[in-house]
Coordinates of C-alpha atoms and ligand atoms in Angstrom, one line a residue:
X1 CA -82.9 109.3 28.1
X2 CA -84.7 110.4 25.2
X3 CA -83.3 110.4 21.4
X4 CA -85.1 112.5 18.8
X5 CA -83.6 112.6 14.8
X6 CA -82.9 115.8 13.8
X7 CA -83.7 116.1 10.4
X8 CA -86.3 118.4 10.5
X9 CA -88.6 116.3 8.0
X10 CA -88.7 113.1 10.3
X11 CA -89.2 113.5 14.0
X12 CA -89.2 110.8 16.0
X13 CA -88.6 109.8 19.6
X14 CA -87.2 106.9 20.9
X15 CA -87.0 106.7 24.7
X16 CA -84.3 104.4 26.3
X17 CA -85.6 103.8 29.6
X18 CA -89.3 102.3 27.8
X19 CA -89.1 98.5 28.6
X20 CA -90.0 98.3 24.6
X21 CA -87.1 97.7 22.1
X22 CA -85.8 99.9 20.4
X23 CA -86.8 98.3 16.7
X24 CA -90.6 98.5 18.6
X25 CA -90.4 102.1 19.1
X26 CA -89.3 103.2 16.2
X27 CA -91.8 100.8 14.5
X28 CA -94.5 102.2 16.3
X29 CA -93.3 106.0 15.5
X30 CA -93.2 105.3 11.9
X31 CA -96.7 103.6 11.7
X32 CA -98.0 106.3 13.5
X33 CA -96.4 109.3 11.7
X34 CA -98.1 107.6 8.1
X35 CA -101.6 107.0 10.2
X36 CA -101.9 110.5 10.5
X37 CA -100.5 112.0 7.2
X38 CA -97.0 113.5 8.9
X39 CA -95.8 111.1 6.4
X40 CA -97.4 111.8 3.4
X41 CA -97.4 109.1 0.6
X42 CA -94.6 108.8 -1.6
X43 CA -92.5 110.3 0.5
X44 CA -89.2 108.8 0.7
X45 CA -87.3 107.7 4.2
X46 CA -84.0 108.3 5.3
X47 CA -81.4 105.5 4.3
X48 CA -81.6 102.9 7.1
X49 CA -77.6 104.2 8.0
X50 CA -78.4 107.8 8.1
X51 CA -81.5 107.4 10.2
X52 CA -79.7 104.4 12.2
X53 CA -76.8 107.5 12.7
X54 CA -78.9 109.9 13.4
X55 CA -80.8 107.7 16.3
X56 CA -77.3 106.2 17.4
X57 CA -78.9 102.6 16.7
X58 CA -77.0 99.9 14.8
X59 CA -78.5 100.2 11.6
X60 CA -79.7 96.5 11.7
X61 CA -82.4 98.0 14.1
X62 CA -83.5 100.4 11.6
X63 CA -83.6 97.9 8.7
X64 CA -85.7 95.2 10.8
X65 CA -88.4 98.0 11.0
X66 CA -87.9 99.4 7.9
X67 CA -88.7 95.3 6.4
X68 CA -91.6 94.6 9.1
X69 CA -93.8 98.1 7.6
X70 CA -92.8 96.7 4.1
X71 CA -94.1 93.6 5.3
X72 CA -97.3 95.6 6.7
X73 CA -97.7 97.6 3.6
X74 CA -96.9 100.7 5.0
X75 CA -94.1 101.1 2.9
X76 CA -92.2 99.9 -0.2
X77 CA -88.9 99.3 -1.4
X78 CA -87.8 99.2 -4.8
X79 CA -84.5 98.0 -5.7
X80 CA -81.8 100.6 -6.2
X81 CA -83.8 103.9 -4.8
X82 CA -84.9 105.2 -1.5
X83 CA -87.6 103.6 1.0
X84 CA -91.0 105.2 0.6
X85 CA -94.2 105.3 2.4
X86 CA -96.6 103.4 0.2
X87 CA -99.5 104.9 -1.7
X88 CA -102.1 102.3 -0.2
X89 CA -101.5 103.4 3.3
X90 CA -101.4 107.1 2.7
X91 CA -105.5 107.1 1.8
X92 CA -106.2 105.3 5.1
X93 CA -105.6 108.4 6.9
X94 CA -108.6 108.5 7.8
X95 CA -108.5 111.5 10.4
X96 CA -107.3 113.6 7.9
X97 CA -110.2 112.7 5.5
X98 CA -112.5 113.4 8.3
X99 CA -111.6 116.6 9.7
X100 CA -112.5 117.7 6.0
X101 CA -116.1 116.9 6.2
X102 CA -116.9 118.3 9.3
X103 CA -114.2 121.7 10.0
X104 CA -112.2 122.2 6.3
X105 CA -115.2 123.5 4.3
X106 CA -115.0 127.0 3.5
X107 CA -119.4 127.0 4.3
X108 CA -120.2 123.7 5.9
X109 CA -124.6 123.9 5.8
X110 CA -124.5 121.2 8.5
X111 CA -127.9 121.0 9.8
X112 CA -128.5 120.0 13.7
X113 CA -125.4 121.8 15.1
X114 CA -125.4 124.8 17.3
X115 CA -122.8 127.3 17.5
X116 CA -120.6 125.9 20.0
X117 CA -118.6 128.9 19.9
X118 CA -121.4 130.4 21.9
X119 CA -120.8 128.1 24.2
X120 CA -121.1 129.6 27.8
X121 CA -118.0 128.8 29.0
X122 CA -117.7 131.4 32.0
X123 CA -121.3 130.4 33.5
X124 CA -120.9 126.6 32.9
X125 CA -117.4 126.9 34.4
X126 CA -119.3 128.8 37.5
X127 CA -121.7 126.5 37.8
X128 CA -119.4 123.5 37.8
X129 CA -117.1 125.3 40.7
X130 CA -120.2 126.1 43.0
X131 CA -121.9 122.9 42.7
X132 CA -118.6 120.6 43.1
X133 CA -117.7 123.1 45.9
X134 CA -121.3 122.6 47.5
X135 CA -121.4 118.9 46.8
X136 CA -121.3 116.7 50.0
X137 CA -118.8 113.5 49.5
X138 CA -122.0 111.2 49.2
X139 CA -122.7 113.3 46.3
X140 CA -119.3 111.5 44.8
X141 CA -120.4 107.7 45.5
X142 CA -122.2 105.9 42.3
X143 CA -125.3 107.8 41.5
X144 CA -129.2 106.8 41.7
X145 CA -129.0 105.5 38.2
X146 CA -132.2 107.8 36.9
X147 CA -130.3 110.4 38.2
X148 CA -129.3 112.6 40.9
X149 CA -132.5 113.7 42.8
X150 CA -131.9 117.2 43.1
X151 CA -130.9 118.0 39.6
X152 CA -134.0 115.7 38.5
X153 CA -136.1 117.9 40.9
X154 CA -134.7 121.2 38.2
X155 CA -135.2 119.5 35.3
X156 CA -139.0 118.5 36.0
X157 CA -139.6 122.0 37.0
X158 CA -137.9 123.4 34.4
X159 CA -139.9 121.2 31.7
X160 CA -142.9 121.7 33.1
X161 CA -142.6 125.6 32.7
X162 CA -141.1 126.1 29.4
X163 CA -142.4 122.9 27.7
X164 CA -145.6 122.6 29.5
X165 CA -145.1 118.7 30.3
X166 CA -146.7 116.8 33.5
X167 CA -143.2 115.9 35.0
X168 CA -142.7 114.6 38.4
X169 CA -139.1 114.1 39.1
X170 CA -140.1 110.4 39.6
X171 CA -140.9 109.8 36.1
X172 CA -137.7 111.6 34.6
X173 CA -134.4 109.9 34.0
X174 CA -131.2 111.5 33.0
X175 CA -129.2 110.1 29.6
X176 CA -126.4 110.4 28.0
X177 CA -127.9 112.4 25.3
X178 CA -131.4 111.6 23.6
X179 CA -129.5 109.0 21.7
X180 CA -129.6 106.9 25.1
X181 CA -133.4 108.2 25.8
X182 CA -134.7 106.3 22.8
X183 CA -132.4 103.3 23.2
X184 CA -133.6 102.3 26.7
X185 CA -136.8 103.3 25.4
X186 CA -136.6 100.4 22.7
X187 CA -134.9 97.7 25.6
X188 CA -138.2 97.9 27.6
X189 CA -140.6 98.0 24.4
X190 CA -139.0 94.9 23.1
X191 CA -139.8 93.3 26.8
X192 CA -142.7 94.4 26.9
X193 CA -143.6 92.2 23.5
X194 CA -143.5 95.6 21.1
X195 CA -141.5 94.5 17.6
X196 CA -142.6 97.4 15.6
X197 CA -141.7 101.0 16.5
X198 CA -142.9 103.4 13.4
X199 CA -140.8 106.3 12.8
X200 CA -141.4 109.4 10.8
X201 CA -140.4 109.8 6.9
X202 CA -138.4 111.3 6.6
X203 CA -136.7 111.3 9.9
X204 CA -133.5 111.0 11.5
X205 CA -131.9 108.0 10.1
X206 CA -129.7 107.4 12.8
X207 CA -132.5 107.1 14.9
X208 CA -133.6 104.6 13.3
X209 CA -130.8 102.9 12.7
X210 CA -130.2 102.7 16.5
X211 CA -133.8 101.6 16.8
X212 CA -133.4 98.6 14.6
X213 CA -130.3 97.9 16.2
X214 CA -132.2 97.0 19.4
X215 CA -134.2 94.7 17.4
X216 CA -137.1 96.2 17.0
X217 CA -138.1 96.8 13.0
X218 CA -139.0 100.8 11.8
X219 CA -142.0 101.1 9.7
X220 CA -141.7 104.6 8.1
X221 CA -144.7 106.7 8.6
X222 CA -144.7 109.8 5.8
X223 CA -144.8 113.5 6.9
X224 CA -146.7 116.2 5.0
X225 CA -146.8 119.6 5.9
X226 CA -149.1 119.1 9.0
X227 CA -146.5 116.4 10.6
X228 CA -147.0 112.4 10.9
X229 CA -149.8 111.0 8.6
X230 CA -151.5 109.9 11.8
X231 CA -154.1 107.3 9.5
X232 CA -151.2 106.1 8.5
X233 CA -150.1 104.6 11.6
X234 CA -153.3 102.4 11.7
X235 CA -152.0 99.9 8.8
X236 CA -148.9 98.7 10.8
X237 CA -148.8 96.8 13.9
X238 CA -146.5 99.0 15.6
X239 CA -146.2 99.3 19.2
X240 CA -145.0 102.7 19.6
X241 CA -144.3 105.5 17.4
X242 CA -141.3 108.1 17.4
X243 CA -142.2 111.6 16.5
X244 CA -140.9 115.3 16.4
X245 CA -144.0 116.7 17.0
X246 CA -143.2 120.5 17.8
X247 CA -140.6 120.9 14.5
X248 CA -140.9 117.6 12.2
X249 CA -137.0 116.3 11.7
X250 CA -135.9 117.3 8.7
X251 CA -139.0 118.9 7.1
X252 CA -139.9 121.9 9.8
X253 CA -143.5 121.1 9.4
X254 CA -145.6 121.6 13.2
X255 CA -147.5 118.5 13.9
X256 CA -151.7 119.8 13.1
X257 CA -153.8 120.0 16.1
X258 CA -156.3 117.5 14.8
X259 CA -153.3 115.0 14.5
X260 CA -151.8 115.4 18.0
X261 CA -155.4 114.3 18.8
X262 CA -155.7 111.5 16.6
X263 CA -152.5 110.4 17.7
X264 CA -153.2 110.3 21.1
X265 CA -156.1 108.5 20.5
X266 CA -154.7 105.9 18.2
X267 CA -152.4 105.4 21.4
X268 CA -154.9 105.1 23.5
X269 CA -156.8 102.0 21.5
X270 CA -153.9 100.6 20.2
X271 CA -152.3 100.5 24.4
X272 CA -149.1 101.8 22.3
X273 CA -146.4 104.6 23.5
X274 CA -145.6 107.4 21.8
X275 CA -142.1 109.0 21.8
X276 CA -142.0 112.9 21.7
X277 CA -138.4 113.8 20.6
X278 CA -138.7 117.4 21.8
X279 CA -135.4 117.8 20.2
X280 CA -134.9 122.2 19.3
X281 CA -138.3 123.8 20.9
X282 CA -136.6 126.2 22.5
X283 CA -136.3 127.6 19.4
X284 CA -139.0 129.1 17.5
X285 CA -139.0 132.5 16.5
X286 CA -142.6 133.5 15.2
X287 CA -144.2 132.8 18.3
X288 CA -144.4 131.0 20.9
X289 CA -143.7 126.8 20.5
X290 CA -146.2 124.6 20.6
X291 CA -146.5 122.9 24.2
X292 CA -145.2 119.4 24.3
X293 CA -147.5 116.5 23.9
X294 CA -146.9 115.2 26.9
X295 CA -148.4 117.4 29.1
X296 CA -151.9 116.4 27.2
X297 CA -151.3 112.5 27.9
X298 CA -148.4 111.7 30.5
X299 CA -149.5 108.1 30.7
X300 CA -149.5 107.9 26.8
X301 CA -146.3 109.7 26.0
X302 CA -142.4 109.3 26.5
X303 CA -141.1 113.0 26.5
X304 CA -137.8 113.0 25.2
X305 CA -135.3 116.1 25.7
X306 CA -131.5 116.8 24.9
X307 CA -128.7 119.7 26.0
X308 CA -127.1 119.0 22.7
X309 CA -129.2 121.8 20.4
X310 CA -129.2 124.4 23.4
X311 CA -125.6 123.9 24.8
X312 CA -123.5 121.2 23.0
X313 CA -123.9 117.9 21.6
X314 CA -120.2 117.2 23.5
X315 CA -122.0 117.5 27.3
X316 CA -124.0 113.9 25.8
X317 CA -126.8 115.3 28.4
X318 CA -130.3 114.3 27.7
X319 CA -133.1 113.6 29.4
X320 CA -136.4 110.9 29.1
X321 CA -139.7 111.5 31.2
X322 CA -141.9 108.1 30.9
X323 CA -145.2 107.3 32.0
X324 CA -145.8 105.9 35.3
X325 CA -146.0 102.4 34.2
X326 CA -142.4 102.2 32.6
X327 CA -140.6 104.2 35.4
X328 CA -139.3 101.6 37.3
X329 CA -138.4 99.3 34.1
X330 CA -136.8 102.1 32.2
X331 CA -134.7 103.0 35.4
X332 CA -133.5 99.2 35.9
X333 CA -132.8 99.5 32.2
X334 CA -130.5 102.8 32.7
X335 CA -128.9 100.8 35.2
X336 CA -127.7 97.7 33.2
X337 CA -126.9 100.2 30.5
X338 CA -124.0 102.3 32.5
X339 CA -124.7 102.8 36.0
X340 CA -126.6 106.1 35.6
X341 CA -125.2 109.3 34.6
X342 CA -121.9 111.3 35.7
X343 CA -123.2 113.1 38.6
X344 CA -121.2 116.1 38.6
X345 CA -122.4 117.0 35.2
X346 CA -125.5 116.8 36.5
X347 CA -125.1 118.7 39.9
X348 CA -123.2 121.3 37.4
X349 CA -126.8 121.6 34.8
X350 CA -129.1 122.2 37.8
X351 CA -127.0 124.9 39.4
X352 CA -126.6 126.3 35.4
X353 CA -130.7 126.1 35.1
X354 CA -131.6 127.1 38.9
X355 CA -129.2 130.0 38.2
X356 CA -131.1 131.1 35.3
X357 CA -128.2 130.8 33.0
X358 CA -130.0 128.2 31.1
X359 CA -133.3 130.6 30.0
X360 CA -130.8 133.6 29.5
X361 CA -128.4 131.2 27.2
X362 CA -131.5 130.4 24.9
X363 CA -132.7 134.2 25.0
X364 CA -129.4 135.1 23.5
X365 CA -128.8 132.2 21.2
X366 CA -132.5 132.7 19.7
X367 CA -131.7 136.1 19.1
X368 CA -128.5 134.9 17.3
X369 CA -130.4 132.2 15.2
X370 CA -133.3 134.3 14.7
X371 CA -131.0 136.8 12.6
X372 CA -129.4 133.7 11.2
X373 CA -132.5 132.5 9.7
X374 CA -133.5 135.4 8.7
X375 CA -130.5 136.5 6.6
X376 CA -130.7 132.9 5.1
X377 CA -134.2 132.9 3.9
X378 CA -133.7 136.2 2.8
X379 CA -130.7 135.0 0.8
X380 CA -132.1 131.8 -0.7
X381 CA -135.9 134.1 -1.9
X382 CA -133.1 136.7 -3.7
X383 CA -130.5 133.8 -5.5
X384 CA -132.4 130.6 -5.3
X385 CA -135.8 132.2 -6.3
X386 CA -137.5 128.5 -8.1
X387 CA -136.8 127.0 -4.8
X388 CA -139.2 126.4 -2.1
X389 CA -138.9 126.6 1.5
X390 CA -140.6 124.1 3.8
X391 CA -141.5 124.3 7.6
X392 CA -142.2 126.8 10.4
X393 CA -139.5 129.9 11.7
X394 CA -137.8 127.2 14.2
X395 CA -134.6 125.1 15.0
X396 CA -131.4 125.3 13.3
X397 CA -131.9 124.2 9.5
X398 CA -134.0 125.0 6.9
X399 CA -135.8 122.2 4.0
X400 CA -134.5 124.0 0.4
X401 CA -136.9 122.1 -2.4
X402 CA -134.6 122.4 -5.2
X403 CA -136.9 122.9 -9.0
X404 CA -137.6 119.4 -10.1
X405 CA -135.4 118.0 -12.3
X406 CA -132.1 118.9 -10.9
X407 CA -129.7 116.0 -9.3
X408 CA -129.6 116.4 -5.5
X409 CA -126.7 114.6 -5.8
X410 CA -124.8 116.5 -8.5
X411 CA -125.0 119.6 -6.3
X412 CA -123.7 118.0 -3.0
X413 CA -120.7 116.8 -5.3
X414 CA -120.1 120.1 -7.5
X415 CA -120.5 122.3 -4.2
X416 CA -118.1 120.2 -2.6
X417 CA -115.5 120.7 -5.0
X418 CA -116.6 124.6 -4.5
X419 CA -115.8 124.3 -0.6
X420 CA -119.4 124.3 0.1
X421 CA -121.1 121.4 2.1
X422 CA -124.6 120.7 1.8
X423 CA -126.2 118.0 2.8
X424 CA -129.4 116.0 0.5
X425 CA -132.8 115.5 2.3
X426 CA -132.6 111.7 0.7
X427 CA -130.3 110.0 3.2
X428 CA -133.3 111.0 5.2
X429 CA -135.8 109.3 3.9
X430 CA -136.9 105.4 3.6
X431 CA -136.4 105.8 0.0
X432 CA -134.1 108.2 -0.9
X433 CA -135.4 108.8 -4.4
X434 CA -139.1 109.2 -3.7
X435 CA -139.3 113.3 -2.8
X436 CA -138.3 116.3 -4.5
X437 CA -134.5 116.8 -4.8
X438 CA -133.9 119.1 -1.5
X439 CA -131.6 120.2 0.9
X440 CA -131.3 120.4 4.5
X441 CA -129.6 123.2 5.1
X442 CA -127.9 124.1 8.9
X443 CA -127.4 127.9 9.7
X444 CA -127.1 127.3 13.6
X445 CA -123.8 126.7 13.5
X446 CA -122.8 129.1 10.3
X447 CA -121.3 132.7 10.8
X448 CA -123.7 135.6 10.0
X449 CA -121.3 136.9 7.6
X450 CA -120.9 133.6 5.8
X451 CA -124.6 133.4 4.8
X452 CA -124.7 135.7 1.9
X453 CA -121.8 134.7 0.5
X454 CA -122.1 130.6 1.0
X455 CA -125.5 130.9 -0.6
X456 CA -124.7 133.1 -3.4
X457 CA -122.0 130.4 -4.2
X458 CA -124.6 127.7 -3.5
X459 CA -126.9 129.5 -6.6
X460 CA -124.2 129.4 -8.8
X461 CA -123.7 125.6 -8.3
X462 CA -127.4 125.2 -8.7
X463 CA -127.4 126.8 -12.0
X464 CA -124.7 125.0 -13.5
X465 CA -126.6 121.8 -12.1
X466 CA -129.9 122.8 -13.9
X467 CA -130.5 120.8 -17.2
X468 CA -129.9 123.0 -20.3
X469 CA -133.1 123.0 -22.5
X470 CA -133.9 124.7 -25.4
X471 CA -135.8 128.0 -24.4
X472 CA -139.2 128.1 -25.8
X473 CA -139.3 131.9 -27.5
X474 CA -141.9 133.5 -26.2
X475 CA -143.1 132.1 -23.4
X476 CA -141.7 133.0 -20.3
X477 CA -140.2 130.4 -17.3
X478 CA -142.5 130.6 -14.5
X479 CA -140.5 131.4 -11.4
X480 CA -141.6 130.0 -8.0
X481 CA -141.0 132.5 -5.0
X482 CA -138.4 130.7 -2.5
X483 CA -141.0 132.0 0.4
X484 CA -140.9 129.4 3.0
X485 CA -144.2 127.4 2.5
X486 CA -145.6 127.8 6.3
X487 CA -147.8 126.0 8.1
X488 CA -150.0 128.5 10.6
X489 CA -149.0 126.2 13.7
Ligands
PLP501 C1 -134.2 114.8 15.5 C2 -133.1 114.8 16.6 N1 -133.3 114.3 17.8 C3 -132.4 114.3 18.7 C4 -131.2 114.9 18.5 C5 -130.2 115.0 19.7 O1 -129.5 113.8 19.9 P1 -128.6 113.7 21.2 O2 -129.3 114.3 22.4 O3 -128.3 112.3 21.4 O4 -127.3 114.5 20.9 C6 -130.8 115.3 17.3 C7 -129.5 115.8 17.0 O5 -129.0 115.8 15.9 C8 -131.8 115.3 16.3 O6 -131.6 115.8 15.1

C-alpha cells in the first residue's frame, strides 16, 4: 500500500510493500526532492511528529532520517527552530542550473544546433513502421558491426550523389554520431604508429579533446579565410590531419582550391590520412557546395558524415567512409567499441533516404535556414554595423568579429544577465586570447521572429561593453560595414 503526506508543500511516497525500510524510503525521497530543487534551500521541514503523523510512522523513523541528511549535509538543524534544507546542497542542483544554459534563455545563439522542432516526425515514424514491418527476424540478431548492408548500400549511394564521394558500401561504416567516426579513427592511427593528429585553429574543441583522449597529441593548424594553412602542416610530424573543408568549424571560411590540392599532396608524401568532417554541407545557400574531398583521393581521405545537423544530434547517427587500407581495421575497431550500430535505426534511415524524405527534409530546412540567415545578417549590418562577418552563406552559425577593443567575455556575461546567450569564438581556439574578440553565433535553431529582436538586444549589450573614450571633435569614427567578409568559394 502506498502512503503519500498531504501537505501540499512536501510530497512524498513511501510504499509498504518495497523490501526497503521505511527510514530508507523516506531518506531517499528527501535526498531526491533537494537534488532537484522541489526543496528549495532554506526551506524549512515539517517537525519530525507532524511529518511522522502525517506518514503514520513512529516519529523515531522520521528523526533517524531527518539526523542521517544532517549528517550528509543536506540539511541543518539549529537548536530551538525548524529543520531546514541546507544552503550548500541547494547550489548542487545541478539539473536545474543546466536546463538554464541550454532551454531558459529568452534568445539562446547556440551555434551547431538544428531546429529539432522541424523534426520530421510523421515520415521518420513511417519509415520506422515499414522497415520494422519489412525486416526479416535475422534482421533482429547482432548486426555486421560496420553496419547493416542494405542501409550501407543507401548511404554510399546517397554520398556519392549529393557529396560527390567514391563510396563503395565496403569502405563505409555506420557510428554513433561523427563523435564515434573520429574516435575509431584515432584507435587505428595510434596502431598504426601515428602520435600526432593536427587539427584546425580554431576548431571544435571537443574534437580535440576526444582526440587527445585516445592518446594521440593535437597540433593546432591556423585557418584564414581560405581554410587550413596547408604549409603549415609541413612543420609538425603529424600523421593525419582533421579538417572541415567544405565550411571551416567555427570561422565559415571554404577551404581554397589550391589548398585542397596542397593538402592532398602533403598526404600523399607524408603517407598521412586526412579526416574530412563533412559536418553541415547540405547546407549552403549561394550555390551549390563544394564536392567533398574525398571523391578527389579515396585512398588519401577518411570522409566523415553525421545525421545530427540535418535531422537531430539525439538519433547519434553518423557515418565514416575509409580508404581501402583501413577498412578492415577500422571495422574490427567498431567492433570492440560496441558491437556495431542499433540496426533498426539503421533499417529506419535507409527506408527515410530511399524514400526521398531525406533530400525533401533538407530542401525545406535550407529554405528555413536560408531565411534565417538572411534576417540575421541583415540584422547584425543594421545594429552591429563596426562588426565584421566572416565565412561563406552555409551551415547554421555565423563568426560576428566584434570592433577590437571590446571584452568578448564582458558581453557573454552582460548578455547573459539580459537573457541572451552567446557564445565567444575563444573556447575555440588553442589560445583563447590570440584572435579578435568574436562570436559564434547559431540561428539554426532560433525562431525567425526572435532574430530581430535578440540582436537588437545583443547591440545594446555591445554598446554598453564598448570602452568610453573621449570623442575627438571633428573627426569622425570610421564605421566598418558588418557585410559578411566572403570568400568566392
Ligand atoms: C565541426 C563538427 N563536426 C561534427 C559535428 C557532429 O557531431 P556528431 O555527429 O557526433 O553529433 C558537429 C556538431 O556539433 C560539429 O560542430
Amino acid at each position: 500500500m502506498k502512503r503519500s503526506t498531504s501537505a501540499p508543500e512536501l510530497l512524498i511516497h513511501l510504499n509498504r510493500s518495497d523490501r526497503r525500510s521505511l527510514r530508507l524510503q523516506l531518506e531517499r525521497e528527501l535526498r531526491r526532492a533537494i537534488q532537484t530543487g522541489r526543496l528549495p534551500s532554506g526551506s524549512a521541514l515539517p517537525a519530525s511528529r507532524t511529518l511522522a503523523d502525517d506518514l503514520h510512522l513512529s516519529r523515531g523513523v522520521v528523526v533517524e532520517a531527518y539526523e542521517q541528511l544532517r549528517s550528509e549535509g543536506y540539511l541543518t538543524a539549529a537548536a530551538g527552530s525548524a529543520t531546514r534544507v541546507a544552503a550548500r546542497r541547494a547550489t548542487i542542483s545541478a539539473p536545474a542550473a543546466r536546463a538554464r544554459t541550454s532551454i531558459a534563455y529568452r534568445y539562446d545563439f547556440r551555434p551547431g544546433l538544428p531546429d529539432v522542432s522541424l523534426f520530421p516526425r510523421r515520415a521518420w515514424l513511417t519509415a520506422v513502421s515499414r522497415s520494422l514491418s519489412r525486416a526479416s527476424s535475422e534482421a533482429l540478431d547482432y548486426p555486421p558491426p560496420e553496419g547493416v548492408e542494405s542501409a550501407r548500400e543507401v548511404l554510399s549511394e546517397y554520398l556519392n550523389r549529393a557529396r560527390a564521394t567514391a563510396s563503395t558500401p565496403a569502405r563505409l561504416v555506420v557510428c554513433s554520431g561523427s563523435a564515434q567516426a573520429v574516435s575509431l579513427l584515432c584507435r587505428v592511427l595510434r596502431d598504426h604508429g601515428v602520435r600526432e593528429l593536427a587539427v584546425e585553429d580554431p576548431g571544435h574543441t571537443d574534437q580535440c579533446t576526444d582526440i587527445q583522449a585516445m592518446g594521440l597529441s593535437t597540433p593546432r593548424i591556423p585557418v584564414d579565410n581560405q581554410g587550413l594553412s596547408v604549409d603549415i602542416l609541413e612543420s609538425t610530424r603529424a600523421g593525419a590531419v582533421l579538417v572541415t573543408p567544405a565550411h571551416q568549424y567555427p570561422m565559415g571560411s571554404v577551404l581554397a582550391p589550391e589548398r585542397r590540392a596542397a593538402l592532398l599532396e602533403w598526404a600523399a608524401r607524408r603517407r598521412a590520412l586526412v579526416i574530412e568532417d563533412d559536418y553541415d554541407a547540405e547546407y549552403r545557400y549561394d550555390r551549390e557546395p563544394v564536392g567533398a574531398l574525398q571523391g578527389l583521393a579515396p585512398d588519401l581521405v577518411a570522409y566523415v558524415g553525421s545525421a545530427s545537423k540535418v535531422l537531430s544530434p539525439a538519433l547519434r547517427l553518423g557515418w565514416l567512409l575509409v580508404p581501402p587500407a583501413l577498412a578492415e581495421a577500422v571495422g574490427r575497431a567498431k567492433a570492440g567499441a560496441d558491437r556495431g550500430s542499433a540496426a533498426l535505426e539503421q533499417l529506419a534511415f535507409a527506408d527515410f533516404v530511399e524514400r526521398g524524405s531525406f533530400d525533401r527534409h533538407i530542401r525545406r530546412t535550407r529554405r528555413v535556414y536560408r531565411r534565417r540567415r538572411d534576417l540575421l545578417v541583415s540584422a547584425l549590418e543594421a545594429h552591429l554595423p563596426r562588426s565584421t562577418l566572416r565565412g561563406v552563406a552555409a551551415g547554421l552559425h555565423v563568426l560576428m568579429e566584434l570592433e577590437a577593443g571590446i571584452d568578448e567575455a564582458a558581453v557573454i556575461r552582460l548578455a547573459a544577465g539580459r537573457d541572451i546567450r552567446v557564445y565567444g569564438a575563444s573556447a575555440y581556439r588553442a589560445t583563447p586570447a590570440a584572435g579578435a574578440p568574436a562570436l559564434v553565433l547559431g540561428y539554426g535553431n532560433l525562431q525567425e521572429e526572435d532574430i530581430v529582436p535578440g540582436v537588437r538586444q545583443l547591440a545594446d549589450v555591445v554598446d554598453e561593453c564598448r570602452p568610453r573614450r573621449k570623442q575627438h571633435r571633428g573627426r569622425p569614427e570610421r564605421v566598418r560595414s558588418a557585410r559578411p567578409a566572403q570568400s568566392a568559394h
